[in-house]
Coordinates of C-alpha atoms in Angstrom, one line a residue:
M1 CA -27.7 -22.9 -2.3
P2 CA -25.7 -19.7 -3.1
A3 CA -24.0 -19.3 -6.5
H4 CA -20.6 -18.9 -5.2
D5 CA -18.9 -19.6 -2.0
V6 CA -17.4 -16.3 -1.8
I7 CA -17.8 -13.0 -3.5
V8 CA -14.8 -10.5 -3.6
V9 CA -15.6 -6.8 -4.1
G10 CA -12.7 -4.8 -5.4
L11 CA -10.0 -6.4 -7.3
G12 CA -7.2 -4.1 -6.6
G13 CA -4.0 -5.0 -4.4
M14 CA -5.8 -6.7 -1.5
G15 CA -9.0 -8.2 -3.5
S16 CA -6.8 -9.6 -6.1
A17 CA -4.7 -11.2 -3.4
A18 CA -7.6 -12.6 -1.6
A19 CA -9.4 -14.0 -4.7
C20 CA -6.1 -15.8 -5.6
H21 CA -5.8 -17.5 -2.2
L22 CA -9.6 -18.3 -1.9
A23 CA -9.5 -19.8 -5.4
A24 CA -6.2 -21.6 -4.8
R25 CA -7.6 -23.2 -1.8
G26 CA -10.5 -24.6 -4.1
H27 CA -13.4 -22.2 -3.2
R28 CA -15.8 -21.0 -6.0
V29 CA -14.9 -17.5 -6.1
L30 CA -16.8 -14.4 -7.9
G31 CA -14.6 -11.2 -8.3
L32 CA -16.2 -8.0 -8.9
E33 CA -14.2 -4.7 -10.0
R34 CA -15.7 -1.6 -11.2
F35 CA -13.0 -0.9 -13.5
G36 CA -10.6 -3.0 -15.6
P37 CA -8.1 -5.1 -14.4
A38 CA -4.8 -3.5 -12.9
H39 CA -6.3 0.2 -13.5
D40 CA -5.0 3.5 -12.6
L41 CA -8.1 5.0 -11.0
G42 CA -7.6 4.0 -7.5
S43 CA -4.7 3.2 -5.2
S44 CA -2.8 0.1 -6.8
H45 CA -0.9 1.8 -9.4
G46 CA 2.2 4.0 -10.3
G47 CA 4.9 1.3 -11.0
S48 CA 6.4 0.8 -7.8
R49 CA 5.7 0.7 -4.0
I50 CA 8.2 0.3 -1.2
I51 CA 8.5 -2.7 1.0
R52 CA 10.7 -2.9 4.0
Q53 CA 10.7 -4.7 7.5
S54 CA 12.2 -2.1 9.8
Y55 CA 8.6 -0.7 10.2
F56 CA 8.4 2.8 11.9
E57 CA 4.6 2.8 12.0
D58 CA 4.5 0.1 14.8
P59 CA 6.5 -2.9 15.5
S60 CA 3.4 -5.2 15.4
Y61 CA 3.6 -5.2 11.6
V62 CA 6.8 -6.8 11.5
P63 CA 5.7 -10.6 11.7
L64 CA 3.1 -9.9 8.9
L65 CA 6.1 -8.3 6.9
L66 CA 8.2 -11.4 7.5
R67 CA 5.5 -13.6 6.1
A68 CA 4.6 -10.9 3.2
Y69 CA 8.1 -11.4 2.1
E70 CA 7.9 -15.2 1.7
L71 CA 4.5 -14.6 -0.1
W72 CA 6.0 -12.2 -2.5
E73 CA 8.7 -14.7 -3.3
G74 CA 5.9 -17.4 -3.9
L75 CA 4.0 -15.0 -6.2
A76 CA 7.0 -14.1 -8.5
R77 CA 7.9 -17.9 -8.7
D78 CA 4.1 -19.0 -9.7
S79 CA 3.3 -16.1 -11.8
G80 CA 6.8 -15.7 -13.6
R81 CA 6.0 -12.0 -13.2
D82 CA 8.5 -9.2 -12.1
V83 CA 6.7 -8.3 -8.8
I84 CA 9.7 -7.6 -6.1
T85 CA 13.0 -6.3 -6.4
L86 CA 15.4 -5.8 -3.3
T87 CA 17.6 -2.5 -3.5
G88 CA 18.3 -1.9 0.0
G89 CA 16.6 1.2 1.7
V90 CA 17.4 3.9 4.1
M91 CA 15.3 5.8 6.7
V92 CA 16.6 9.3 7.0
G93 CA 16.2 12.1 9.5
L94 CA 17.1 13.4 12.8
P95 CA 18.0 10.7 15.3
E96 CA 14.8 11.2 17.2
S97 CA 12.3 11.4 14.1
R98 CA 9.6 9.0 13.9
T99 CA 11.0 7.6 10.4
V100 CA 14.6 6.9 12.1
D101 CA 13.7 6.0 15.8
G102 CA 10.5 4.1 15.0
S103 CA 12.5 2.0 12.4
R104 CA 15.3 1.4 14.8
R105 CA 13.1 0.4 17.5
S106 CA 11.2 -2.2 15.2
A107 CA 14.6 -3.7 14.0
V108 CA 15.9 -4.1 17.4
Q109 CA 12.8 -5.5 18.9
W110 CA 12.5 -8.2 15.9
G111 CA 16.3 -8.6 15.5
L112 CA 16.1 -7.6 11.8
D113 CA 19.4 -6.8 10.3
H114 CA 20.2 -3.3 9.7
E115 CA 22.9 -0.5 10.2
M116 CA 23.0 3.0 11.6
L117 CA 24.9 5.4 9.4
D118 CA 25.8 9.0 10.0
A119 CA 25.5 11.6 7.5
A120 CA 29.0 11.1 6.1
E121 CA 28.8 7.6 5.8
L122 CA 25.2 7.6 4.3
H123 CA 26.8 10.2 1.6
R124 CA 29.8 8.0 1.2
R125 CA 27.7 5.0 0.3
F126 CA 25.2 6.8 -1.7
P127 CA 26.4 9.7 -3.3
T128 CA 23.0 10.8 -4.7
L129 CA 22.1 11.6 -1.2
T130 CA 23.1 14.7 0.8
P131 CA 21.9 14.6 4.4
A132 CA 22.7 17.4 6.8
P133 CA 25.3 17.0 9.3
D134 CA 22.9 16.3 12.2
E135 CA 20.8 13.7 10.1
V136 CA 21.2 9.9 10.4
A137 CA 19.9 6.8 8.4
L138 CA 19.0 3.2 9.3
F139 CA 20.0 1.0 6.3
E140 CA 18.3 -2.2 5.9
A141 CA 19.5 -4.4 2.9
K142 CA 16.3 -6.1 2.6
A143 CA 14.0 -3.3 1.8
G144 CA 13.2 -2.6 -2.0
F145 CA 10.1 -2.2 -4.1
V146 CA 7.1 -4.3 -5.3
R147 CA 5.3 -3.4 -8.6
P148 CA 1.6 -2.8 -8.0
E149 CA 0.3 -3.3 -11.5
Q150 CA 2.4 -6.5 -12.1
S151 CA 1.4 -7.9 -8.6
V152 CA -2.5 -7.2 -9.0
T153 CA -2.2 -8.8 -12.6
A154 CA -0.2 -11.8 -11.2
H155 CA -2.8 -12.5 -8.3
L156 CA -5.7 -12.0 -11.1
E157 CA -4.1 -14.6 -13.3
L158 CA -3.2 -17.1 -10.6
A159 CA -6.9 -16.7 -9.3
A160 CA -8.4 -17.2 -12.9
R161 CA -6.1 -20.3 -13.3
H162 CA -7.6 -21.8 -10.2
G163 CA -11.2 -21.2 -11.5
A164 CA -12.1 -17.7 -10.1
D165 CA -14.9 -16.0 -12.0
L166 CA -13.5 -12.3 -12.4
R167 CA -15.7 -9.7 -13.6
Y168 CA -14.7 -6.3 -14.7
E169 CA -16.4 -3.0 -15.3
E170 CA -19.1 -4.3 -12.8
P171 CA -19.6 -1.6 -10.0
V172 CA -21.2 -2.8 -6.8
L173 CA -24.4 -0.9 -6.1
R174 CA -25.3 -2.4 -2.7
W175 CA -24.7 -5.7 -0.7
E176 CA -26.8 -7.2 2.1
P177 CA -26.9 -10.2 4.3
T178 CA -29.4 -13.2 3.7
P179 CA -30.3 -16.3 5.7
G180 CA -27.8 -18.4 3.7
G181 CA -25.0 -15.7 3.3
V182 CA -25.2 -12.4 1.2
R183 CA -26.5 -11.1 -1.9
V184 CA -24.6 -8.3 -3.9
T185 CA -26.3 -6.0 -6.3
T186 CA -24.2 -4.5 -9.3
A187 CA -24.9 -2.3 -12.2
K188 CA -25.3 -5.5 -14.4
G189 CA -27.2 -7.8 -11.9
T190 CA -27.5 -9.9 -8.8
H191 CA -25.1 -12.3 -7.2
T192 CA -25.2 -14.6 -4.0
A193 CA -22.5 -16.4 -1.9
G194 CA -22.1 -17.9 1.3
H195 CA -19.4 -15.2 2.1
L196 CA -18.5 -11.4 1.1
V197 CA -15.1 -10.0 1.3
I198 CA -15.1 -6.3 0.5
C199 CA -11.8 -4.6 -0.4
P200 CA -13.1 -1.3 -1.4
G201 CA -10.2 1.1 -1.5
A202 CA -11.1 4.6 -1.7
W203 CA -14.9 3.5 -2.1
A204 CA -14.8 2.4 1.7
P205 CA -17.0 5.6 2.8
E206 CA -19.5 4.4 0.2
L207 CA -19.7 0.7 0.6
L208 CA -18.9 0.3 4.1
A209 CA -21.0 3.1 5.6
D210 CA -22.4 1.0 8.5
L211 CA -19.0 -0.2 9.7
G212 CA -18.8 3.0 12.1
V213 CA -15.3 3.8 10.9
P214 CA -14.9 7.6 9.8
F215 CA -12.5 7.1 6.7
V216 CA -10.8 10.2 5.0
V217 CA -9.8 9.7 1.2
E218 CA -6.9 11.8 0.5
R219 CA -5.4 12.9 -2.9
Q220 CA -1.9 12.0 -3.4
V221 CA 0.6 12.6 -6.4
Q222 CA 3.3 10.5 -7.6
Y223 CA 6.2 12.4 -9.6
W224 CA 9.0 10.9 -12.1
F225 CA 11.9 13.2 -12.7
A226 CA 14.7 12.7 -15.3
P227 CA 18.0 13.1 -12.9
A228 CA 20.5 15.9 -14.1
G229 CA 23.3 14.2 -15.5
G230 CA 21.3 11.0 -16.4
V231 CA 19.9 7.9 -14.6
A232 CA 23.3 6.1 -14.1
P233 CA 23.8 7.2 -10.4
F234 CA 20.2 6.6 -9.6
T235 CA 20.0 3.0 -11.0
P236 CA 18.8 0.3 -8.5
D237 CA 22.4 -1.1 -8.1
R238 CA 23.7 2.3 -7.0
H239 CA 20.6 4.1 -5.4
P240 CA 18.4 2.9 -2.6
I241 CA 14.7 3.2 -1.8
Y242 CA 14.4 5.9 0.9
I243 CA 11.9 7.7 3.4
W244 CA 13.2 11.0 4.4
E245 CA 11.7 12.9 7.1
D246 CA 12.6 16.8 7.6
A247 CA 12.8 18.6 10.9
E248 CA 9.2 19.7 10.5
G249 CA 7.9 16.3 10.2
T250 CA 7.3 16.2 6.4
Q251 CA 8.2 12.9 4.7
I252 CA 9.3 12.0 1.4
Y253 CA 9.7 8.9 -0.2
G254 CA 11.4 7.7 -3.4
F255 CA 12.8 4.9 -5.8
P256 CA 15.7 4.3 -8.1
A257 CA 15.3 4.7 -11.8
I258 CA 13.7 1.4 -12.2
D259 CA 12.8 1.5 -15.9
G260 CA 15.9 3.2 -17.4
D261 CA 16.4 6.6 -19.1
D262 CA 12.9 7.0 -20.3
G263 CA 11.1 6.3 -16.9
G264 CA 13.1 8.6 -14.7
A265 CA 13.1 8.3 -10.8
K266 CA 9.9 8.4 -8.9
V267 CA 9.4 10.6 -5.8
A268 CA 6.4 11.6 -3.6
F269 CA 5.4 13.2 -0.4
F270 CA 4.0 10.8 2.4
R271 CA 0.8 12.1 3.6
G272 CA -0.6 15.7 3.5
G273 CA -2.7 15.4 0.5
E274 CA -5.9 17.1 0.2
P275 CA -9.2 15.4 1.0
C276 CA -11.0 14.1 -1.8
D277 CA -13.9 11.8 -3.2
P278 CA -13.0 9.2 -5.7
A279 CA -15.8 10.3 -8.1
T280 CA -14.6 13.8 -8.4
I281 CA -11.0 13.7 -7.6
D282 CA -8.9 16.1 -9.4
R283 CA -6.3 14.1 -11.7
T284 CA -4.8 17.1 -13.1
V285 CA -1.4 17.8 -11.6
H286 CA -0.5 21.5 -11.3
D287 CA 2.5 23.3 -11.7
H288 CA 2.9 24.4 -8.2
E289 CA 2.6 21.1 -7.1
V290 CA 5.6 19.8 -9.1
R291 CA 7.5 23.0 -8.0
R292 CA 7.1 21.9 -4.4
M293 CA 8.2 18.5 -5.0
A294 CA 11.3 19.5 -6.8
A295 CA 12.0 22.1 -3.9
Q296 CA 11.8 19.6 -1.1
T297 CA 14.3 17.2 -3.0
A298 CA 16.6 20.1 -3.8
P299 CA 18.7 20.0 -0.8
R300 CA 18.5 16.4 -0.2
L301 CA 18.8 14.8 -3.8
P302 CA 20.3 17.7 -5.6
D303 CA 20.3 15.8 -9.1
L304 CA 17.0 14.3 -8.8
A305 CA 14.7 16.7 -10.3
G306 CA 16.5 17.6 -13.3
R307 CA 13.7 17.7 -15.6
F308 CA 10.0 16.8 -14.8
L309 CA 8.6 13.9 -16.8
Q310 CA 5.1 13.1 -15.5
A311 CA 2.9 12.9 -12.7
K312 CA 0.0 10.7 -11.5
T313 CA -2.6 10.9 -8.9
C314 CA -3.5 8.2 -6.4
M315 CA -5.6 8.0 -3.2
Y316 CA -5.0 7.1 0.3
T317 CA -7.9 6.0 2.4
N318 CA -6.9 6.9 5.9
T319 CA -8.2 5.9 9.2
A320 CA -7.6 8.2 12.2
D321 CA -4.7 6.2 13.6
E322 CA -3.3 5.3 10.3
H323 CA -3.5 1.6 11.0
F324 CA -5.5 -0.6 8.8
V325 CA -9.2 -2.2 9.1
I326 CA -9.1 -6.1 8.7
A327 CA -11.9 -8.1 10.5
G328 CA -15.1 -9.6 10.2
H329 CA -17.9 -7.2 9.9
P330 CA -19.1 -6.6 13.3
G331 CA -22.6 -6.6 12.2
H332 CA -22.5 -9.3 9.7
G333 CA -21.0 -12.6 10.3
S334 CA -21.0 -13.4 6.5
V335 CA -18.7 -10.4 5.6
T336 CA -15.2 -9.9 6.0
V337 CA -13.5 -6.3 5.3
A338 CA -10.0 -5.0 4.3
C339 CA -9.9 -1.1 4.1
G340 CA -8.1 2.0 5.5
F341 CA -4.8 1.3 4.5
S342 CA -3.7 4.7 4.9
G343 CA -1.0 4.7 2.3
H344 CA 1.4 2.1 3.6
G345 CA -0.6 -1.0 2.8
F346 CA 0.5 -2.3 -0.5
K347 CA 3.7 -4.0 0.6
F348 CA 1.1 -6.5 2.8
A349 CA -1.1 -7.3 0.0
T350 CA 0.3 -10.9 -0.3
V351 CA -0.3 -11.7 3.3
V352 CA -3.6 -9.7 3.6
G353 CA -4.9 -12.0 0.8
E354 CA -4.1 -15.1 3.1
I355 CA -5.6 -13.4 6.1
L356 CA -8.8 -12.7 4.4
A357 CA -9.2 -16.1 2.8
D358 CA -8.5 -17.4 6.4
L359 CA -11.4 -15.2 7.9
A360 CA -13.8 -15.7 5.1
T361 CA -13.5 -19.4 5.4
A362 CA -12.7 -20.2 9.2
G363 CA -13.7 -17.0 10.9
S364 CA -10.2 -16.7 12.2
T365 CA -6.6 -16.5 11.3
R366 CA -3.0 -17.3 12.8
H367 CA -1.7 -14.0 12.0
P368 CA -1.6 -11.2 14.6
I369 CA -4.4 -8.8 13.5
G370 CA -5.6 -7.5 16.8
L371 CA -4.1 -3.9 15.8
F372 CA -6.7 -3.8 12.8
D373 CA -10.0 -4.3 14.8
P374 CA -12.6 -1.7 13.6
S375 CA -13.9 -1.2 17.1
R376 CA -11.0 0.9 18.1
L377 CA -12.4 3.5 15.5
A378 CA -15.8 3.5 16.0
P379 CA -17.4 6.4 17.9
A380 CA -18.0 6.1 21.7
A381 CA -21.6 5.4 22.9
P382 CA -23.0 8.5 24.8
A383 CA -22.7 8.0 28.5
S384 CA -26.0 6.7 30.1
G385 CA -27.7 8.1 33.2
Q386 CA -29.3 11.4 34.3
G387 CA -27.5 14.7 34.2

């Protein structure tokens, strides 16, 4: 008999949630993490991640978001940790931009509360924002931010409370199916279980090479600035989260000053980073990168980049269509995978954990995850026949 019911590989945003849900259901869970708990060497760090419902990426995400919100509230209640704050949010750009039009279409399709603001009204409500005259915004009161480190810690604490065996500094070297389930070999030993859940983050190309999905890992940078004139106009009660797309399609996103005077306000580019390898990523943030970020904010948030405070790198693990991969492994019935979250996945961590627990224990889930089937990304088989 395997030593565990389920092994969860990777205890970042998704893996910590999966371990929590599985352990809460009474399963014997072993969690394996190559670094320490809630570390800053992958993709689940940086103090804040946007959460929103009017989803420009695809309306199909909205039902998952509605459930995620319920689970975020439950996580806050059960853990006693500060994991979610609603500040309101604006999606800004030209009316036909993906950011604005896609958000509006999702809101209309699912009957989500929202308002459309012209440039003058946007600036009147939020004086920190200075849109061009032809720009508009979708305002969503239920948007805000979640805290990645706090969230991962909360899920890990609850998982341990429910009996999960969580092991850190134990990188996985390989895994293989067995007649009774799976065998996982790490730098410290070998473990067996009836089922394996792999949440590898930027290590997907290494741990899921046989999945047939071409992942691209991308270096991203998060920046914090002390606003000119102080943080008062940028506090969460006055300044929203935002995603802002310019006429060339470049998107930036940002947050209020959520940690007071010392923390400043965070902003970043959404996509456009350089391909990287998690083992060799350049974690130095260079002066030209800071200057580019400040220049992008200058016409839109003129007081934001008063003084540069700090920057941190993280990684996006992208699929070709920027949608997730969440499914049973097509070649191994005892393996479930969750990866390729393409820079917009963390807000779904709570519901992804629930989905992974469903798939690992029942082989199916009530949640709509057809969009995330890895077969959509596998290379097409060569045509047969004679040429």
